[in-house]
Coordinates of C-alpha atoms and ligand atoms in Angstrom, one line a residue:
Chain A
M1 CA -168.6 -34.3 193.4
Q2 CA -171.1 -34.6 190.6
L3 CA -172.7 -31.4 191.6
I4 CA -169.5 -29.4 191.5
K5 CA -168.6 -30.7 188.1
N6 CA -172.1 -29.7 186.8
N7 CA -171.7 -26.3 188.4
S8 CA -168.3 -25.6 186.8
M9 CA -169.7 -26.8 183.4
T10 CA -172.7 -24.4 183.7
W11 CA -170.3 -21.6 184.6
R12 CA -168.1 -22.4 181.6
Y13 CA -171.1 -22.5 179.3
F14 CA -172.3 -19.2 180.7
K15 CA -168.9 -17.6 180.2
Q16 CA -168.8 -18.9 176.7
G17 CA -172.3 -17.7 176.0
L18 CA -171.5 -14.3 177.4
F19 CA -168.4 -14.1 175.3
F20 CA -170.2 -15.0 172.1
T21 CA -172.9 -12.5 172.9
C22 CA -170.4 -9.7 173.2
V23 CA -168.7 -10.7 170.0
R24 CA -172.0 -10.7 168.1
A25 CA -173.0 -7.4 169.7
S26 CA -169.8 -5.8 168.5
A27 CA -170.2 -7.1 165.0
L28 CA -173.8 -5.9 165.0
V29 CA -172.8 -2.4 166.2
I30 CA -170.2 -2.0 163.5
T31 CA -172.7 -3.2 160.8
L32 CA -175.4 -0.9 162.1
A33 CA -173.0 2.1 162.2
L34 CA -171.8 1.4 158.6
G35 CA -175.3 0.8 157.4
G36 CA -176.5 3.9 159.2
I37 CA -173.9 6.1 157.6
I38 CA -174.5 4.7 154.1
F39 CA -178.3 5.1 154.5
Y40 CA -177.9 8.6 155.8
I41 CA -175.7 9.6 152.8
L42 CA -178.0 7.9 150.3
Y43 CA -181.1 9.4 151.9
N44 CA -179.7 12.9 151.7
G45 CA -177.6 12.7 148.6
L46 CA -179.3 10.4 146.1
S47 CA -181.8 13.1 145.0
V48 CA -179.1 15.2 143.3
I49 CA -177.3 12.3 141.5
N50 CA -178.0 12.3 137.8
W51 CA -176.0 12.3 134.6
D52 CA -175.4 16.1 134.6
F53 CA -174.2 16.0 138.2
I54 CA -171.3 13.8 137.4
T55 CA -170.5 15.2 133.9
K56 CA -171.0 19.0 134.3
P57 CA -169.0 21.6 136.2
P58 CA -170.5 23.6 139.0
T59 CA -172.5 26.8 138.1
D60 CA -173.9 29.8 139.9
A61 CA -171.1 30.1 142.4
M62 CA -171.1 26.4 143.1
T63 CA -174.8 26.3 144.2
K64 CA -175.9 24.5 141.1
G65 CA -174.6 22.3 138.4
G66 CA -172.3 19.2 138.7
I67 CA -169.0 18.2 140.3
M68 CA -167.2 16.8 137.3
P69 CA -163.9 18.8 137.7
A70 CA -163.7 17.5 141.3
I71 CA -164.2 13.9 140.3
L72 CA -161.6 14.2 137.6
G73 CA -159.2 16.0 140.0
T74 CA -159.5 13.2 142.6
I75 CA -158.9 10.6 139.9
Y76 CA -155.8 12.4 138.7
L77 CA -154.4 12.9 142.2
T78 CA -155.1 9.2 143.0
L79 CA -153.4 8.0 139.8
G80 CA -150.5 10.4 140.5
A81 CA -150.2 9.1 144.1
I82 CA -150.1 5.5 142.7
A83 CA -147.5 6.4 140.1
I84 CA -145.2 7.9 142.8
G85 CA -145.9 5.7 145.8
L86 CA -146.1 2.3 144.2
P87 CA -142.6 2.1 142.5
L88 CA -140.9 3.8 145.5
G89 CA -142.7 1.6 148.0
I90 CA -142.0 -1.7 146.1
A91 CA -138.4 -0.7 145.7
S92 CA -138.0 0.0 149.4
A93 CA -139.7 -3.3 150.3
I94 CA -137.4 -5.2 148.0
Y95 CA -134.4 -3.6 149.6
L96 CA -135.7 -4.4 153.1
T97 CA -136.7 -8.0 152.5
E98 CA -134.3 -9.2 149.8
Y99 CA -131.1 -7.3 150.3
A100 CA -130.7 -5.6 153.6
K101 CA -129.2 -7.8 156.4
E102 CA -131.0 -7.7 159.7
G103 CA -129.1 -5.1 161.8
R104 CA -129.1 -1.6 163.2
V105 CA -129.6 0.1 159.9
V106 CA -132.6 -2.0 158.9
R107 CA -134.2 -1.6 162.4
F108 CA -133.7 2.2 162.1
I109 CA -135.3 2.3 158.7
K110 CA -138.3 0.2 159.9
V111 CA -138.8 2.5 162.9
G112 CA -138.7 5.4 160.5
I113 CA -141.4 3.9 158.3
N114 CA -143.6 3.2 161.3
C115 CA -143.2 6.8 162.5
L116 CA -144.1 8.0 159.0
A117 CA -147.3 5.9 159.2
G118 CA -148.2 7.6 162.4
V119 CA -147.7 11.2 161.1
P120 CA -151.1 13.0 160.9
S121 CA -152.1 13.8 157.3
V122 CA -152.2 17.5 157.9
V123 CA -148.5 17.4 158.6
F124 CA -148.0 15.8 155.2
G125 CA -150.0 18.6 153.8
L126 CA -147.8 21.2 155.4
F127 CA -144.7 19.4 154.4
G128 CA -146.0 19.2 150.8
L129 CA -146.7 23.0 150.9
G130 CA -143.3 23.8 152.2
F131 CA -141.3 21.4 150.1
F132 CA -143.0 20.7 146.8
V133 CA -145.2 23.9 146.4
I134 CA -142.8 26.5 147.7
F135 CA -139.2 25.2 147.8
L136 CA -139.4 23.2 144.5
K137 CA -141.7 25.8 143.0
F138 CA -144.3 23.3 141.7
G139 CA -147.0 25.6 142.9
S140 CA -150.4 24.3 144.0
S141 CA -150.6 21.6 141.4
I142 CA -151.5 18.0 140.5
L143 CA -147.8 17.2 140.8
A144 CA -147.3 18.6 144.3
G145 CA -150.6 17.0 145.5
S146 CA -149.7 13.6 144.0
L147 CA -146.2 13.7 145.5
T148 CA -147.7 14.5 148.9
L149 CA -150.3 11.8 148.7
G150 CA -147.7 9.4 147.4
F151 CA -145.6 9.9 150.5
L152 CA -148.6 9.6 152.7
I153 CA -149.4 6.2 151.4
L154 CA -145.8 5.1 151.2
P155 CA -145.7 3.3 154.6
T156 CA -148.9 1.4 153.7
I157 CA -147.4 0.3 150.4
I158 CA -144.0 -0.7 151.9
G159 CA -145.8 -2.7 154.6
A160 CA -148.1 -4.5 152.1
S161 CA -145.1 -5.2 149.8
E162 CA -142.9 -6.5 152.6
E163 CA -145.6 -8.9 153.7
A164 CA -146.2 -10.1 150.1
L165 CA -142.5 -10.6 149.3
K166 CA -142.0 -12.5 152.5
S167 CA -144.9 -14.8 151.7
V168 CA -143.2 -16.0 148.4
P169 CA -141.8 -19.4 149.4
Q170 CA -138.0 -19.5 149.9
T171 CA -137.9 -22.6 147.8
F172 CA -138.8 -20.5 144.7
R173 CA -135.7 -18.3 145.3
E174 CA -133.5 -21.4 145.9
A175 CA -134.8 -23.1 142.7
S176 CA -134.0 -20.1 140.6
L177 CA -130.6 -19.4 142.1
S178 CA -129.6 -23.0 141.9
L179 CA -130.0 -22.7 138.1
G180 CA -127.4 -20.0 138.0
V181 CA -129.9 -17.2 137.6
S182 CA -128.7 -14.0 139.3
K183 CA -130.3 -12.7 142.4
W184 CA -131.5 -9.6 140.6
Q185 CA -133.2 -11.7 137.9
T186 CA -134.6 -14.1 140.5
I187 CA -136.3 -11.2 142.2
F188 CA -137.7 -9.7 139.0
R189 CA -138.8 -13.0 137.3
I190 CA -139.9 -15.1 140.2
V191 CA -140.3 -13.2 143.5
L192 CA -142.0 -10.0 142.3
P193 CA -144.5 -11.6 140.0
N194 CA -145.6 -14.0 142.7
A195 CA -145.8 -11.2 145.3
L196 CA -147.7 -8.8 143.0
P197 CA -151.2 -9.8 143.9
G198 CA -150.5 -9.2 147.6
I199 CA -148.7 -5.9 146.9
L200 CA -151.5 -4.6 144.8
T201 CA -154.3 -5.6 147.1
G202 CA -152.6 -4.1 150.2
S203 CA -151.6 -1.0 148.3
I204 CA -154.9 -0.3 146.7
L205 CA -156.7 -0.3 150.0
G206 CA -154.2 2.3 151.2
I207 CA -154.7 4.3 148.1
G208 CA -158.5 4.2 148.5
R209 CA -158.0 5.9 151.9
A210 CA -155.7 8.5 150.4
A211 CA -158.3 9.4 147.8
G212 CA -160.6 10.6 150.5
E213 CA -158.1 12.7 152.4
T214 CA -158.6 16.5 152.5
A215 CA -155.6 17.8 154.6
P216 CA -152.7 16.6 152.3
I217 CA -154.2 18.2 149.2
M218 CA -155.7 21.3 150.8
F219 CA -152.5 23.3 150.5
T220 CA -150.8 21.4 147.7
A221 CA -153.2 20.8 144.9
A222 CA -156.9 21.6 145.5
A223 CA -158.5 24.6 144.1
F224 CA -161.5 26.3 145.7
F225 CA -163.1 26.5 142.3
T226 CA -161.9 26.2 138.8
A227 CA -164.2 25.5 135.8
K228 CA -161.1 24.9 133.6
L229 CA -160.0 21.4 133.4
P230 CA -156.2 20.8 134.1
S231 CA -154.1 20.8 131.0
S232 CA -150.8 19.8 132.7
M233 CA -149.6 18.4 136.0
F234 CA -148.6 21.9 137.0
D235 CA -152.3 23.0 137.1
E236 CA -154.5 23.1 140.2
V237 CA -157.5 20.9 140.3
M238 CA -160.7 20.6 142.3
A239 CA -161.0 17.4 144.4
L240 CA -164.0 15.7 146.0
P241 CA -162.9 15.8 149.6
Y242 CA -161.9 19.4 149.5
H243 CA -165.0 20.3 147.6
I244 CA -167.1 18.9 150.3
Y245 CA -165.1 20.8 152.9
V246 CA -165.6 24.0 151.0
L247 CA -169.3 23.6 150.4
A248 CA -169.9 22.7 154.0
T249 CA -167.8 25.5 155.6
A250 CA -167.1 28.3 153.2
G251 CA -169.7 28.1 150.4
T252 CA -171.7 31.1 149.3
N253 CA -174.8 29.4 150.6
I254 CA -174.2 26.5 152.9
E255 CA -177.8 25.6 153.7
A256 CA -178.9 25.7 150.1
T257 CA -176.1 23.4 148.9
R258 CA -176.7 20.7 151.5
P259 CA -178.1 18.2 148.8
I260 CA -175.0 18.9 146.6
Q261 CA -172.7 18.3 149.6
Y262 CA -174.4 14.9 150.3
G263 CA -174.3 14.1 146.6
T264 CA -170.6 14.8 146.5
V265 CA -170.1 12.7 149.6
L266 CA -172.0 9.9 147.9
V267 CA -169.8 10.1 144.8
L268 CA -166.6 10.2 147.0
V269 CA -167.7 7.1 148.9
A270 CA -168.5 5.4 145.6
V271 CA -165.1 6.2 144.2
V272 CA -163.3 4.9 147.3
L273 CA -165.4 1.7 147.4
G274 CA -164.9 1.4 143.7
I275 CA -161.1 1.4 144.2
D276 CA -161.5 -1.2 147.0
L277 CA -163.6 -3.3 144.7
I278 CA -160.8 -3.3 142.1
A279 CA -158.5 -4.6 144.8
I280 CA -160.9 -7.4 145.7
V281 CA -161.3 -8.4 142.1
I282 CA -157.6 -8.4 141.5
R283 CA -157.0 -10.5 144.6
G284 CA -159.7 -13.0 143.6
Y285 CA -158.4 -13.3 140.1
M286 CA -154.8 -13.7 141.1
R287 CA -155.6 -16.2 143.9
K288 CA -157.2 -18.5 141.4
N289 CA -153.9 -18.7 139.5
K290 CA -151.8 -19.2 142.6
R291 CA -151.3 -22.5 144.2
W292 CA -148.4 -23.6 146.3
Chain B
M1 CA -106.2 -37.9 139.5
D2 CA -107.9 -36.2 136.6
S3 CA -111.1 -38.1 136.9
D4 CA -111.8 -36.3 140.1
I5 CA -114.1 -33.4 139.2
I6 CA -114.6 -32.0 142.7
K7 CA -111.9 -32.0 145.4
L8 CA -112.4 -31.1 149.0
N9 CA -109.3 -30.3 151.1
K10 CA -109.7 -30.0 154.9
V11 CA -113.1 -28.3 154.7
N12 CA -114.7 -26.9 157.8
F13 CA -118.0 -25.3 157.7
Y14 CA -119.7 -23.1 160.4
Y15 CA -123.3 -21.9 160.9
G16 CA -122.4 -18.9 163.1
P17 CA -120.4 -20.3 166.0
T18 CA -121.4 -24.0 165.5
R19 CA -119.3 -26.2 163.3
A20 CA -121.4 -28.4 161.0
L21 CA -118.6 -30.0 159.1
T22 CA -115.1 -31.0 160.4
D23 CA -112.0 -31.4 158.3
I24 CA -113.6 -33.0 155.3
T25 CA -111.2 -34.2 152.7
M26 CA -112.6 -36.2 149.8
N27 CA -112.8 -36.3 146.0
F28 CA -115.8 -36.8 143.8
V29 CA -115.2 -38.9 140.7
K30 CA -116.4 -37.7 137.3
N31 CA -119.3 -39.5 135.7
K32 CA -120.0 -41.6 138.8
V33 CA -122.8 -41.6 141.2
T34 CA -121.7 -40.8 144.8
A35 CA -124.1 -41.4 147.6
L36 CA -123.9 -39.4 150.9
I37 CA -125.4 -41.3 153.8
G38 CA -125.5 -40.8 157.5
P39 CA -127.9 -40.1 160.4
S40 CA -130.1 -37.0 160.3
G41 CA -128.2 -33.8 161.1
C42 CA -124.8 -35.2 160.3
G43 CA -124.2 -32.5 157.6
K44 CA -125.1 -34.2 154.3
S45 CA -127.2 -31.4 153.0
T46 CA -124.7 -28.9 154.3
L47 CA -122.0 -30.5 152.3
L48 CA -124.1 -30.7 149.2
R49 CA -125.1 -27.1 149.4
L50 CA -121.5 -26.1 149.9
L51 CA -120.6 -27.5 146.5
N52 CA -122.8 -25.1 144.6
R53 CA -122.5 -22.3 147.1
M54 CA -126.1 -22.4 148.1
N55 CA -125.0 -21.9 151.7
D56 CA -124.0 -18.4 150.7
L57 CA -127.7 -17.5 151.1
I58 CA -127.6 -18.2 154.8
D59 CA -126.3 -15.3 156.9
G60 CA -123.4 -15.9 159.2
T61 CA -122.0 -19.0 157.5
R62 CA -118.2 -19.5 157.1
V63 CA -116.1 -21.9 155.0
E64 CA -112.5 -23.0 155.7
G65 CA -110.4 -25.1 153.5
E66 CA -110.5 -25.6 149.8
I67 CA -113.2 -26.8 147.5
L68 CA -111.9 -27.3 143.9
F69 CA -114.2 -27.7 140.9
E70 CA -112.1 -28.7 137.9
D71 CA -109.1 -27.6 139.9
K72 CA -110.4 -24.1 140.6
N73 CA -111.3 -23.0 144.1
I74 CA -115.0 -22.2 143.9
Y75 CA -114.7 -20.0 147.0
A76 CA -111.9 -17.9 145.6
S77 CA -112.8 -14.2 145.7
D78 CA -112.8 -13.8 141.9
V79 CA -115.3 -16.6 141.4
D80 CA -118.9 -15.7 140.7
S81 CA -121.3 -18.0 142.6
V82 CA -123.8 -17.6 139.7
E83 CA -121.3 -19.2 137.3
I84 CA -120.7 -22.1 139.6
R85 CA -124.4 -22.8 139.9
R86 CA -124.7 -23.0 136.2
K87 CA -122.2 -25.8 136.1
I88 CA -123.3 -27.5 139.3
G89 CA -127.1 -28.0 139.3
M90 CA -129.3 -29.0 142.1
V91 CA -132.5 -31.0 142.8
F92 CA -134.2 -30.4 146.1
Q93 CA -135.8 -32.8 148.5
K94 CA -139.3 -31.4 147.9
P95 CA -140.3 -30.9 144.3
N96 CA -140.3 -27.1 143.8
P97 CA -141.5 -26.2 140.3
F98 CA -142.2 -22.6 139.6
P99 CA -145.9 -21.6 139.3
K100 CA -145.5 -21.4 135.5
T101 CA -146.2 -23.7 132.6
I102 CA -144.3 -26.9 132.1
Y103 CA -142.5 -25.4 129.1
N104 CA -141.6 -22.2 130.9
N105 CA -140.3 -24.1 133.9
I106 CA -137.7 -25.7 131.6
S107 CA -136.9 -22.6 129.5
Y108 CA -136.6 -20.3 132.5
G109 CA -133.0 -20.9 133.3
P110 CA -131.6 -21.1 129.7
K111 CA -133.5 -18.0 128.6
L112 CA -132.2 -15.8 131.4
T113 CA -128.7 -17.1 131.1
G114 CA -128.6 -17.0 127.3
I115 CA -128.1 -20.8 126.7
G116 CA -129.8 -22.5 123.8
A117 CA -131.7 -19.4 122.9
D118 CA -131.7 -20.2 119.2
N119 CA -133.7 -23.4 119.6
M120 CA -135.6 -23.4 122.8
D121 CA -138.2 -26.0 121.7
A122 CA -135.5 -28.5 121.0
L123 CA -133.8 -27.8 124.3
V124 CA -137.1 -28.2 126.2
E125 CA -137.8 -31.5 124.5
R126 CA -134.3 -32.8 125.0
S127 CA -134.4 -32.0 128.7
L128 CA -137.8 -33.5 129.3
R129 CA -136.7 -36.7 127.4
Q130 CA -133.6 -37.0 129.5
A131 CA -135.8 -36.8 132.6
V132 CA -138.1 -39.4 131.1
L133 CA -141.1 -37.1 131.3
W134 CA -141.6 -36.1 127.7
D135 CA -144.2 -38.8 126.8
E136 CA -146.3 -37.8 129.8
V137 CA -146.3 -34.1 129.2
K138 CA -145.7 -33.5 125.5
D139 CA -149.4 -32.6 125.0
I140 CA -149.7 -30.3 128.0
L141 CA -146.6 -28.2 127.8
N142 CA -148.6 -25.1 128.2
K143 CA -150.4 -26.3 131.3
S144 CA -149.3 -25.2 134.8
A145 CA -146.6 -27.4 136.3
M146 CA -148.5 -27.2 139.6
N147 CA -151.0 -29.7 138.2
L148 CA -148.5 -32.5 137.8
S149 CA -148.1 -35.3 140.4
G150 CA -145.3 -35.2 142.9
G151 CA -143.2 -37.7 141.0
Q152 CA -143.8 -35.8 137.8
Q153 CA -142.9 -32.5 139.4
Q154 CA -139.6 -34.0 140.7
R155 CA -138.7 -35.2 137.2
L156 CA -139.6 -31.8 135.9
C157 CA -137.2 -30.3 138.4
I158 CA -134.5 -32.7 137.2
A159 CA -135.3 -31.7 133.6
R160 CA -135.1 -28.0 134.6
A161 CA -131.7 -28.5 136.1
L162 CA -130.6 -30.6 133.1
A163 CA -131.6 -27.8 130.7
M164 CA -128.7 -25.8 132.0
K165 CA -126.4 -28.5 130.8
P166 CA -124.5 -28.7 134.1
D167 CA -121.5 -30.9 134.6
V168 CA -122.6 -32.0 138.1
L169 CA -126.0 -32.7 139.5
L170 CA -126.5 -32.5 143.2
M171 CA -129.6 -34.3 144.6
D172 CA -130.8 -33.9 148.2
E173 CA -133.1 -36.8 149.0
P174 CA -134.8 -36.5 145.6
T175 CA -137.2 -39.4 146.2
S176 CA -138.0 -39.0 149.9
A177 CA -141.4 -37.4 149.1
L178 CA -142.3 -39.9 146.4
D179 CA -144.1 -43.2 146.1
P180 CA -142.2 -46.4 145.1
I181 CA -143.1 -46.2 141.4
S182 CA -142.0 -42.6 141.0
T183 CA -138.9 -43.5 143.0
A184 CA -138.1 -46.4 140.7
K185 CA -138.4 -44.1 137.7
I186 CA -136.0 -41.6 139.2
E187 CA -133.5 -44.3 140.1
E188 CA -133.6 -45.6 136.5
L189 CA -133.1 -42.0 135.4
I190 CA -130.1 -41.5 137.5
E191 CA -128.6 -44.7 136.1
E192 CA -129.1 -43.2 132.6
L193 CA -127.8 -39.8 133.5
K194 CA -124.5 -40.8 134.9
K195 CA -123.1 -41.4 131.4
D196 CA -123.1 -37.6 130.9
Y197 CA -123.2 -36.2 134.4
T198 CA -121.5 -36.5 137.7
I199 CA -124.1 -37.1 140.3
I200 CA -123.9 -36.6 144.0
I201 CA -127.0 -37.8 145.9
V202 CA -128.0 -37.7 149.6
T203 CA -130.3 -40.5 150.6
H204 CA -131.6 -42.1 153.8
N205 CA -132.6 -45.2 151.9
M206 CA -129.8 -47.8 152.2
Q207 CA -131.2 -50.0 149.4
Q208 CA -131.3 -47.0 147.2
A209 CA -127.7 -46.0 147.9
A210 CA -126.6 -49.6 147.3
R211 CA -128.6 -49.9 144.0
I212 CA -127.7 -46.7 142.3
S213 CA -124.3 -45.4 143.6
D214 CA -120.8 -46.3 142.6
E215 CA -119.2 -44.6 145.6
T216 CA -120.6 -44.1 149.1
A217 CA -119.6 -41.7 151.8
F218 CA -120.7 -42.2 155.4
F219 CA -120.9 -39.2 157.6
Y220 CA -121.4 -38.9 161.4
I221 CA -121.8 -35.6 163.3
G222 CA -120.0 -33.5 160.7
N223 CA -117.2 -36.0 160.1
L224 CA -116.5 -38.2 157.1
V225 CA -116.2 -41.6 158.7
E226 CA -115.8 -43.9 155.7
Y227 CA -115.6 -43.3 151.9
N228 CA -115.2 -46.1 149.5
K229 CA -116.7 -48.1 146.6
T230 CA -120.4 -48.7 147.3
E231 CA -119.9 -52.5 147.1
K232 CA -117.2 -52.4 149.7
I233 CA -119.1 -50.2 152.1
F234 CA -122.2 -52.4 151.9
T235 CA -120.5 -55.7 152.1
N236 CA -117.3 -55.2 154.1
P237 CA -117.0 -51.8 155.7
D238 CA -113.8 -51.0 157.5
V239 CA -115.3 -49.0 160.3
K240 CA -117.7 -50.6 162.8
Q241 CA -119.8 -47.4 163.0
T242 CA -120.5 -47.7 159.2
E243 CA -121.6 -51.3 159.6
D244 CA -123.9 -50.4 162.5
Y245 CA -125.5 -47.7 160.5
I246 CA -126.1 -49.5 157.3
T247 CA -127.4 -52.6 159.1
G248 CA -129.8 -50.3 161.0
R249 CA -128.3 -50.7 164.4
F250 CA -128.5 -47.0 164.9
G251 CA -129.7 -44.1 162.9
Ligands
ATP301 N1 -129.5 -22.8 158.4 C1 -128.9 -23.4 159.5 N2 -128.5 -22.7 160.5 C2 -127.9 -23.2 161.6 N3 -127.7 -24.5 161.7 C3 -128.0 -25.3 160.7 C4 -128.6 -24.8 159.5 N4 -128.9 -25.8 158.6 C5 -128.4 -26.9 159.3 N5 -127.9 -26.6 160.5 C6 -127.2 -27.6 161.4 O1 -126.2 -28.2 160.7 C7 -126.2 -29.6 161.0 C8 -126.2 -30.4 159.7 O2 -127.4 -30.2 159.1 P1 -127.8 -30.8 157.7 O3 -129.1 -30.2 157.2 O4 -126.6 -30.7 156.8 O5 -128.0 -32.3 158.1 P2 -128.4 -33.5 157.1 O6 -127.4 -34.6 157.3 O7 -128.8 -33.1 155.8 O8 -129.7 -34.1 157.9 P3 -131.0 -34.7 157.3 O9 -130.7 -36.1 156.9 O10 -132.0 -34.6 158.4 O11 -131.4 -33.9 156.1 C9 -127.3 -29.9 161.9 O12 -126.9 -30.0 163.3 C10 -128.2 -28.7 161.8 O13 -128.9 -28.4 163.0
MG302 MG1 -130.6 -32.9 154.7

């Protein structure tokens, strides 16, 4: 009897140990992979990073000089995507969580949003080309690119906003409504402000991803090369992800520009991580002020 | 009778297919405290939330019969629920201040509905005094309401409701989450408030009902069993069921 019990205990400890080992191993693999990638990029790209590289345009058929127009272009496109995706996404989420009654229509919309999230980014790019660039005649421009990226991140923003809105306690809504404050004002004065930290964090993470996409902007906004900085939203821009793609596949001298390619990758990763960092700071700051 | 501010006539209420209130006919007297008592799940909160149309927020509910507030049917199609809630305020079981400053908790309702906009400071002070909270918070009006104790938060919620200058105040077990001292404070407060307001309060505490109310209504599984002067209900109830309940023989 005693023996059996001990045996089963040993077996249980063994299983548990095995499980923990697997979990630890997976965590280790991920950390190593991430560390490896970052090390590789730093190792290859760090040598070209200097003040001129981030403040000067490319020269000598993009084999020398900096990448400033591409940095600026990516910033413009990202801001544009935020300006389009955020209001639209928040508005949709408000409709879905606060107004729409559960039913066939809502289920249909939600399926639609999920499908949108699964659409490959190159399809967004082609849609942007067909609709914004050609049909609406925006041309290849910041506007068309921002719209395309804005739609790309829409499902992420809607999802994050829905979660955040749902996490606002129902008692806040009841308290406000019981005072004779209208539903509309309740949403704007109580629900939305309390959901905002969650909305922003979730959305910014999605936006960070969009900033690194090549396919959606390839046909809608990105220029192969332009030393001229954009003067309106109907101008084309250079952008970091597309610049990397161009240098690595179609540059005038692919081998010689390797360091510049890695330098650009490094800058892109820094921009994306920078955006994520903003999200983390906002979340930390807002969490401090939130207690319920 | 004109002293009846709210009148219910054959009211039935349904959550989807299930009936939660059956044929309720009763009147609430102006400037009195009416206590609603009865075992858990008998429909007290449902009735209370019916009076300021808070049940509208729940999908699939249905009301039958008439509920008159100052002789006007509050469920008539031309009545705006927002207007009703301005006149019939509510205090909830769990204190639910907004995550704002104490001052902004009070000024929130009046500001958005355009009441007392000319002298907000005075309105805030008046409301906090009425709720007997002023002395405790007058120096920390710009601090978050979330830092107050539970009892203080509940009085803040009362002050917040009072700032709207309602005619009726509905209270759903307002002291069930509070310690005896805070409870005593709120009971004193109710005593004070009934001069100016009609108060309808749900409570599970029999002593509380006996202490603070003028009228008491006993409910059982969605039915109004007995409704009378509090004194009568607690000394000589007509129905055996009522007696059993208040003496704790079931519940
Ligand atoms: N949102 C809802 N949906 C469906 N049924 C509900 C809902 N709220 C309450 N009920 C039902 O209606 C009945 C009355 O509930 P109510 O909350 O009014 O009881 P109560 O007397 O306030 O009880 P307690 O003393 O426990 O607060 C109960 O049977 C309850 O299950
Ligand atoms: Mg209740």
